[in-house]
Coordinates of C-alpha atoms in Angstrom, one line a residue:
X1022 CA 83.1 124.9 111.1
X1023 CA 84.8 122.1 110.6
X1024 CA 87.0 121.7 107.6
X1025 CA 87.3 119.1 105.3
X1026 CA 90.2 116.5 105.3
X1027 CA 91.8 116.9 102.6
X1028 CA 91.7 120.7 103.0
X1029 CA 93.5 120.1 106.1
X1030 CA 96.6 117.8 104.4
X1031 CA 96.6 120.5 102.0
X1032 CA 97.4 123.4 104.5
X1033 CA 100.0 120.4 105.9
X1034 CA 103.5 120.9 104.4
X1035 CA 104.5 117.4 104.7
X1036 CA 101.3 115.9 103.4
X1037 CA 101.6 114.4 100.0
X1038 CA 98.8 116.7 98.6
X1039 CA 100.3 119.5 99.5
X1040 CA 103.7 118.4 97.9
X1041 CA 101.7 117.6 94.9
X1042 CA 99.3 120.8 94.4
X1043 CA 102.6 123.0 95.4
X1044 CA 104.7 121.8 92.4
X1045 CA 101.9 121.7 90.4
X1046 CA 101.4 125.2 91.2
X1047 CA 104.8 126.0 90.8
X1048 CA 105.1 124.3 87.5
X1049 CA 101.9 125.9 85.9
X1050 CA 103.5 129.1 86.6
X1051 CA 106.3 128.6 85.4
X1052 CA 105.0 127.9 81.8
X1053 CA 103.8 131.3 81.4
X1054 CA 106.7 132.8 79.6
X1055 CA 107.3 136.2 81.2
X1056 CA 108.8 137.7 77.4
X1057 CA 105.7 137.0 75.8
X1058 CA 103.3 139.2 78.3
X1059 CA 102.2 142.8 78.3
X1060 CA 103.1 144.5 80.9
X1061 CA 100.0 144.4 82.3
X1062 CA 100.1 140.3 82.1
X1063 CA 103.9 140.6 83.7
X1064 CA 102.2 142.6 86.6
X1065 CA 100.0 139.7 87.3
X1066 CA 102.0 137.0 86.7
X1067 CA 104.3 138.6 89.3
X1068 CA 101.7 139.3 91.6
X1069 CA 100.8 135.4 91.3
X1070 CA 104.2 134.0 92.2
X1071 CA 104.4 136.7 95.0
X1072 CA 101.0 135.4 96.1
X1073 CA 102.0 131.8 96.2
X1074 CA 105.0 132.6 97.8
X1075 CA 103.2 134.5 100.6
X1076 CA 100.8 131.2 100.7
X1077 CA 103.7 127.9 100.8
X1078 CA 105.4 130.2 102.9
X1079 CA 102.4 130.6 105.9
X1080 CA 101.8 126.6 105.4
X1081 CA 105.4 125.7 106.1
X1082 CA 105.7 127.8 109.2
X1083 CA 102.9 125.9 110.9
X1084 CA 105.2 123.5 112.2
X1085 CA 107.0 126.6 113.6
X1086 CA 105.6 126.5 117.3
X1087 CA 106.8 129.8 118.1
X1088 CA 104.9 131.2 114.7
X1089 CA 102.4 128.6 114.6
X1090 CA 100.7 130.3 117.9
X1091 CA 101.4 133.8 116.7
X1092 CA 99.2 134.4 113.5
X1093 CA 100.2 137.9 113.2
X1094 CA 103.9 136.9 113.5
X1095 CA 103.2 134.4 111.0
X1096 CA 101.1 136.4 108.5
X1097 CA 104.3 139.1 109.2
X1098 CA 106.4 136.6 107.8
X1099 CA 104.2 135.4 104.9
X1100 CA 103.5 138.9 103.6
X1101 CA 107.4 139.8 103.9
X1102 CA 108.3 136.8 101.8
X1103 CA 105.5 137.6 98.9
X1104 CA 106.6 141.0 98.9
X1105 CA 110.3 139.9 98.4
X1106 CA 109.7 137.6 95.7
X1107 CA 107.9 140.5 93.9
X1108 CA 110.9 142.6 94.4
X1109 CA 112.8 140.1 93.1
X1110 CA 110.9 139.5 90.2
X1111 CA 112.2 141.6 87.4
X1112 CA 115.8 139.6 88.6
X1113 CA 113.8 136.3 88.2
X1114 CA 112.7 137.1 84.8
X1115 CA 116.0 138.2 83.4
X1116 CA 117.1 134.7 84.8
X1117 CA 114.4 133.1 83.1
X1118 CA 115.2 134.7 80.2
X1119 CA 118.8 133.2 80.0
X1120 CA 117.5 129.7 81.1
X1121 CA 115.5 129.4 78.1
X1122 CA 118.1 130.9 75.9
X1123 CA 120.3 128.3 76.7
X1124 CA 117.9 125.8 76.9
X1125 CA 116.9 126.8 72.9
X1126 CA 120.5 126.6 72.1
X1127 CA 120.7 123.2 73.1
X1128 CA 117.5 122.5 70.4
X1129 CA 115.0 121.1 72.5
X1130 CA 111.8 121.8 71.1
X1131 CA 109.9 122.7 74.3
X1132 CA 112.0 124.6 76.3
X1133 CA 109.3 126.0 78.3
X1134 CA 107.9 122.7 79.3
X1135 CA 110.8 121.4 80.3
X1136 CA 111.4 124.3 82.4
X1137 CA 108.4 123.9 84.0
X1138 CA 108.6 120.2 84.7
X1139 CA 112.1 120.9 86.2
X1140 CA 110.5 123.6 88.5
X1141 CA 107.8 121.1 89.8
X1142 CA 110.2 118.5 90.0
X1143 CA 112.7 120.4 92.2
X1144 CA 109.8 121.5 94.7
X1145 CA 108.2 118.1 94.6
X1146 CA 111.9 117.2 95.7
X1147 CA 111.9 119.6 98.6
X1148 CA 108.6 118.7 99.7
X1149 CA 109.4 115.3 100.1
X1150 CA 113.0 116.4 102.4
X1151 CA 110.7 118.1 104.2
X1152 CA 107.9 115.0 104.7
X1153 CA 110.9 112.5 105.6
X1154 CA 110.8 112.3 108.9
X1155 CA 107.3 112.1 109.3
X1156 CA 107.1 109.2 107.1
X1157 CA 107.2 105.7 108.2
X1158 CA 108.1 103.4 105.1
X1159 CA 109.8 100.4 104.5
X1160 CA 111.0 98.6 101.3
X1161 CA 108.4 95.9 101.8
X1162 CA 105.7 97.8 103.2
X1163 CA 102.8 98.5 100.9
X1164 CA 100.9 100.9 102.9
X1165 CA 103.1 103.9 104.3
X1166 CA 102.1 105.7 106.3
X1167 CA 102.9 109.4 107.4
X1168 CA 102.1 111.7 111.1
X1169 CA 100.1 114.9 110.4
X1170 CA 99.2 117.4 112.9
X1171 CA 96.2 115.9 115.4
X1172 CA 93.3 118.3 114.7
X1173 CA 91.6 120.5 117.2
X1174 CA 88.4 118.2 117.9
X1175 CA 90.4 115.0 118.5
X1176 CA 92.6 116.9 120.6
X1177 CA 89.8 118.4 122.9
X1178 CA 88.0 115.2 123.2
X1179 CA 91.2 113.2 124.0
X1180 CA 92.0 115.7 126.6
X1181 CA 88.3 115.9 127.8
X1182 CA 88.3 112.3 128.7
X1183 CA 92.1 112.1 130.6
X1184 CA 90.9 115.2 132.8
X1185 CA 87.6 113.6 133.5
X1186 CA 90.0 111.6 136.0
X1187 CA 93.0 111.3 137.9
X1188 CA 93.6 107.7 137.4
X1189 CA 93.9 105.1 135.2
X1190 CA 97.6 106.6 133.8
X1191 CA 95.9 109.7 132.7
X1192 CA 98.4 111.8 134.3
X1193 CA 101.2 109.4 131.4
X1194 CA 98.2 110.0 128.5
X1195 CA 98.0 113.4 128.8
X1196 CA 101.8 113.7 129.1
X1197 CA 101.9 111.9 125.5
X1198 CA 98.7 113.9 124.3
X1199 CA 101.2 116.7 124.0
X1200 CA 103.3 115.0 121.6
X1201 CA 100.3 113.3 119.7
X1202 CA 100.1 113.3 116.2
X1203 CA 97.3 111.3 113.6
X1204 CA 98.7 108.6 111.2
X1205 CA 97.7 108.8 107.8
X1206 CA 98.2 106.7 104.7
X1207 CA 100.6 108.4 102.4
X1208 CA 98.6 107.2 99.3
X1209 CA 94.8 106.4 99.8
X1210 CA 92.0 107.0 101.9
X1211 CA 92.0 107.2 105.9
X1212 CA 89.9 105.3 108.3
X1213 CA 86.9 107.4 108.9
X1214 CA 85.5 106.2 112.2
X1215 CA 88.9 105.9 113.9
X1216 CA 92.0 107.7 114.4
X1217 CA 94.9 106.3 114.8
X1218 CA 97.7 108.0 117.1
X1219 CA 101.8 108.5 117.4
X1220 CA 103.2 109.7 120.4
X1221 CA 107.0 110.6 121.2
X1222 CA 108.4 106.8 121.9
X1223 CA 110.0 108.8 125.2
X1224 CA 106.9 109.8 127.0
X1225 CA 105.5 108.2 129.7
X1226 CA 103.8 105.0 129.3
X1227 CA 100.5 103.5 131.0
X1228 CA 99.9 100.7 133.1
X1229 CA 98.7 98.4 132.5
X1230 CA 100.0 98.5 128.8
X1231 CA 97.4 97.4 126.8
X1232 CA 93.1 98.5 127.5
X1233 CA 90.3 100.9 126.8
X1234 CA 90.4 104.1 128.8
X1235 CA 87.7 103.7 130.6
X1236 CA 86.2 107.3 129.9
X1237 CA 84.0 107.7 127.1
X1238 CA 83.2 110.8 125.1
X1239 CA 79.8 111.2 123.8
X1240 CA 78.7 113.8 121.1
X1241 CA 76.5 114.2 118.3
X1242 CA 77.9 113.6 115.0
X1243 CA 76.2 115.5 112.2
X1244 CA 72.8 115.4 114.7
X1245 CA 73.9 111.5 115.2
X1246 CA 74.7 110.2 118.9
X1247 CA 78.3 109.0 118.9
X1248 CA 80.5 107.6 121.7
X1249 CA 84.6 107.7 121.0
X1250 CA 86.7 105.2 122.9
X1251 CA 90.7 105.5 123.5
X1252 CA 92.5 102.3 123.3
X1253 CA 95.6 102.1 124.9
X1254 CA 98.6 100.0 123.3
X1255 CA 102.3 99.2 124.5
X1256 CA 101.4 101.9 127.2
X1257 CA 100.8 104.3 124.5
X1258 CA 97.4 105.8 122.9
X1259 CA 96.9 104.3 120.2
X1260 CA 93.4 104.8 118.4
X1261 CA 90.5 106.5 118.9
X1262 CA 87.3 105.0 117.9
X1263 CA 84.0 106.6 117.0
X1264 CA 80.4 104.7 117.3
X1265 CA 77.0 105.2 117.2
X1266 CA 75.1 104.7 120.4
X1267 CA 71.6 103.0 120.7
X1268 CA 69.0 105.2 121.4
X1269 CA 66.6 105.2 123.9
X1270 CA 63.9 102.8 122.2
X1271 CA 67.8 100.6 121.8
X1272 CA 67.9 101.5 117.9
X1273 CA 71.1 102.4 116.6
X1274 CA 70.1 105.8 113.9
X1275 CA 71.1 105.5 110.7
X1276 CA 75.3 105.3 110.0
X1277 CA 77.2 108.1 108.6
X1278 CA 80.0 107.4 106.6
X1279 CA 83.1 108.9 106.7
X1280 CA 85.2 111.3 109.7
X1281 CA 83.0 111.9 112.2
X1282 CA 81.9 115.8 113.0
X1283 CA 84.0 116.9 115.7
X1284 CA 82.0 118.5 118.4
X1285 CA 82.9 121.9 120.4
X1286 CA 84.4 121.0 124.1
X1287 CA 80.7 122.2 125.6
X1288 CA 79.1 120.1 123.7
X1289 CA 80.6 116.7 124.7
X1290 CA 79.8 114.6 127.6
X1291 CA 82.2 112.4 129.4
X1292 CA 81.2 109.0 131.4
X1293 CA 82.9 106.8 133.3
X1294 CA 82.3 103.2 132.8
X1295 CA 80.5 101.1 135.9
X1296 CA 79.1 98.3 136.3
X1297 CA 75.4 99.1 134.7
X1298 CA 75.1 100.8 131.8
X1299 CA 74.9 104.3 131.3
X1300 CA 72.1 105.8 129.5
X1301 CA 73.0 108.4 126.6
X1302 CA 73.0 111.7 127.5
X1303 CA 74.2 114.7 125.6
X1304 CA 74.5 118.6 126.3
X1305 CA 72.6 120.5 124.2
X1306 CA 74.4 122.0 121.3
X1307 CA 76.7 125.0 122.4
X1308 CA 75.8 127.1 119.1
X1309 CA 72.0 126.5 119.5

C-alpha cells in the first residue's frame, strides 16, 4: 500500500517535518525530569529515549546506500544504537542532573524548559546541516525548494516508459533516472498531479533538449484511468505529469484531487505515440 506523503517526508531525514517532529520529540523528552520519577517511570523514560534513538537513527541511514539496501544491516545498526543510549542512560541522567543544578544556580525560574527548548533547538540545528545540500534557497526566493528521495512508483513508471524503447535519448534518461530525485517545497503543499524532477547536472543529456517523451504510462488511479507524461527540459527530465484519460463514451470520470495512486509495474501499460490516437487500455489489476 501506498503510504501517505507526509509519512514519507517524515521517514526523510532531510525533510523539514522530520526536522521538526525529531526536536519536538527530543525536547518533550527532555522535560520529563529523570530526579522526579520512580524507578519504574526512570525505566520507561529510558526505554523511550533508547527507542527514539533506535528510530532517528534507521531514518538517517537511509541515505546510506550500502545500509539503505540491507534492512537487516540497517535494523543491526538501529537496535545497537538504542541499546547504547540505554546503557548510557544512568551517565545521561547524572549529566542531567548537574545541568539543571547549574542552571538553578543561575535563578532562572524554568530550568527544565529551557533545557528542553535548548535540546530541540540543537537537533533542529543538526537537522538542518544535514538538509543543506539538498536545499535550493536563495535570499530572494520565496518558495524554496528541497530534493527528497523519488518514491518507488514514480521510479517504476519512469523506468517503464524509457525501456519501452531504445530511442528517443532513453539510453541519457535512464542514465539520469539513477540519480533522480523529486523537488519539494520546503514550506507548503506539493503539486499533486505532477512531479517535478532533479538529476545530477553531469549526466547525460537528451536531444533534442526540450519535448515530451513520447511514451505514455497509463494506470488506474484510485479505480480512475490516468496517463503520465515525462517532459524533458535542458536535456534533462524534468516533470512528470499525471491525467485523466477520456473514456470510451469520450468522458473524462470524475477528478481526484491530490498525488496520484501509484500503480504496481504489472499493472501499468505503456504506448507509444503515432499518428492516430490510441484507445485506453489497461491491464487488469495485479492484486485482483
Amino acid at each position: 500500500m501506498q503510504q501517505p506523503r507526509f509519512i514519507r517526508r517524515l521517514m526523510d531525514p532531510t525533510s523539514p517535518q522530520h526536522a521538526l517532529v525529531a526536536a519536538g520529540v527530543l525536547g518533550a523528552l527532555t522535560l520529563i525530569d529523570p530526579a522526579k520519577r520512580s524507578p519504574l517511570g526512570r525505566l520507561a523514560l529510558r526505554a523511550g529515549i533508547g527507542v527514539t534513538s533506535g528510530v532517528l537513527t534507521w531514518v538517517s541511514l537511509g541515505r546510506e546506500d550500502s545500509l539503505a539496501r540491507n534492512p537487516l544491516a540497517r535494523l543491526g545498526v538501529s537496535v545497537g544504537a538504542a541499546g547504547a543510549t540505554m546503557a548510557a542512560s544512568e551517565l545521561g541522567e547524572k549529566l542531567d542532573a548537574r545541568l539543571m543544578s547549574a542552571l538553578n544556580t543561575r535563578g532562572l525560574r524554568h530550568p527544565r524548559a529551557v533545557l528542553a527548548l535548548g535540546t530541540g533547538a540543537i537537533a533542529l540545528a543538526q537537522s538542518v546541516a544535514d538538509m543543506r545540500d539538498t536545499m535550493t534557497i536563495t535570499a530572494a526566493d520565496e518558495h524554496p525548494e528541497h530534493t527528497v528521495e523519488l518514491e518507488t512508483g514514480v521510479s517504476d513508471v519512469i523506468a517503464g516508459m524509457l525501456e519501452f524503447t531504445g530511442d528517443h535519448s532513453s539510453t541519457a534518461l535512464r542514465a539520469q533516472l539513477a540519480t533522480a530525485r523529486e523537488i519539494v517545497p520546503l514550506f507548503g503543499i506539493d503539486s499533486g498531479d505532477s512531479v517535478h524532477l532533479s538529476v545530477d547536472e553531469h549526466a547525460p543529456r537528451a536531444v533534442p533538449h526540450t519535448f515530451v517523451f513520447p511514451v505514455k504510462a497509463r494506470f488506474r488511479s484510485y479505480g480512475i484511468p490516468v496517463e503520465a507524461s515525462l517532459e524533458i527540459e535542458g536535456g534533462r527530465m524534468s516533470r512528470l505529469i499525471t491525467e485523466l484519460v477520456e473514456d470510451a463514451t469520450g468522458d473524462h470520470e470524475d477528478p481526484v484531487f491530490g498525488e496520484p495512486e501509484w500503480p504496481a509495474r504489472a499493472d501499468i501499460s505503456f504506448v507509444l505515440d503515432s499518428p492516430e490516437p490510441s484507445p485506453v487500455q489497461l491491464p487488469a489489476p495485479s492484486h485482483v
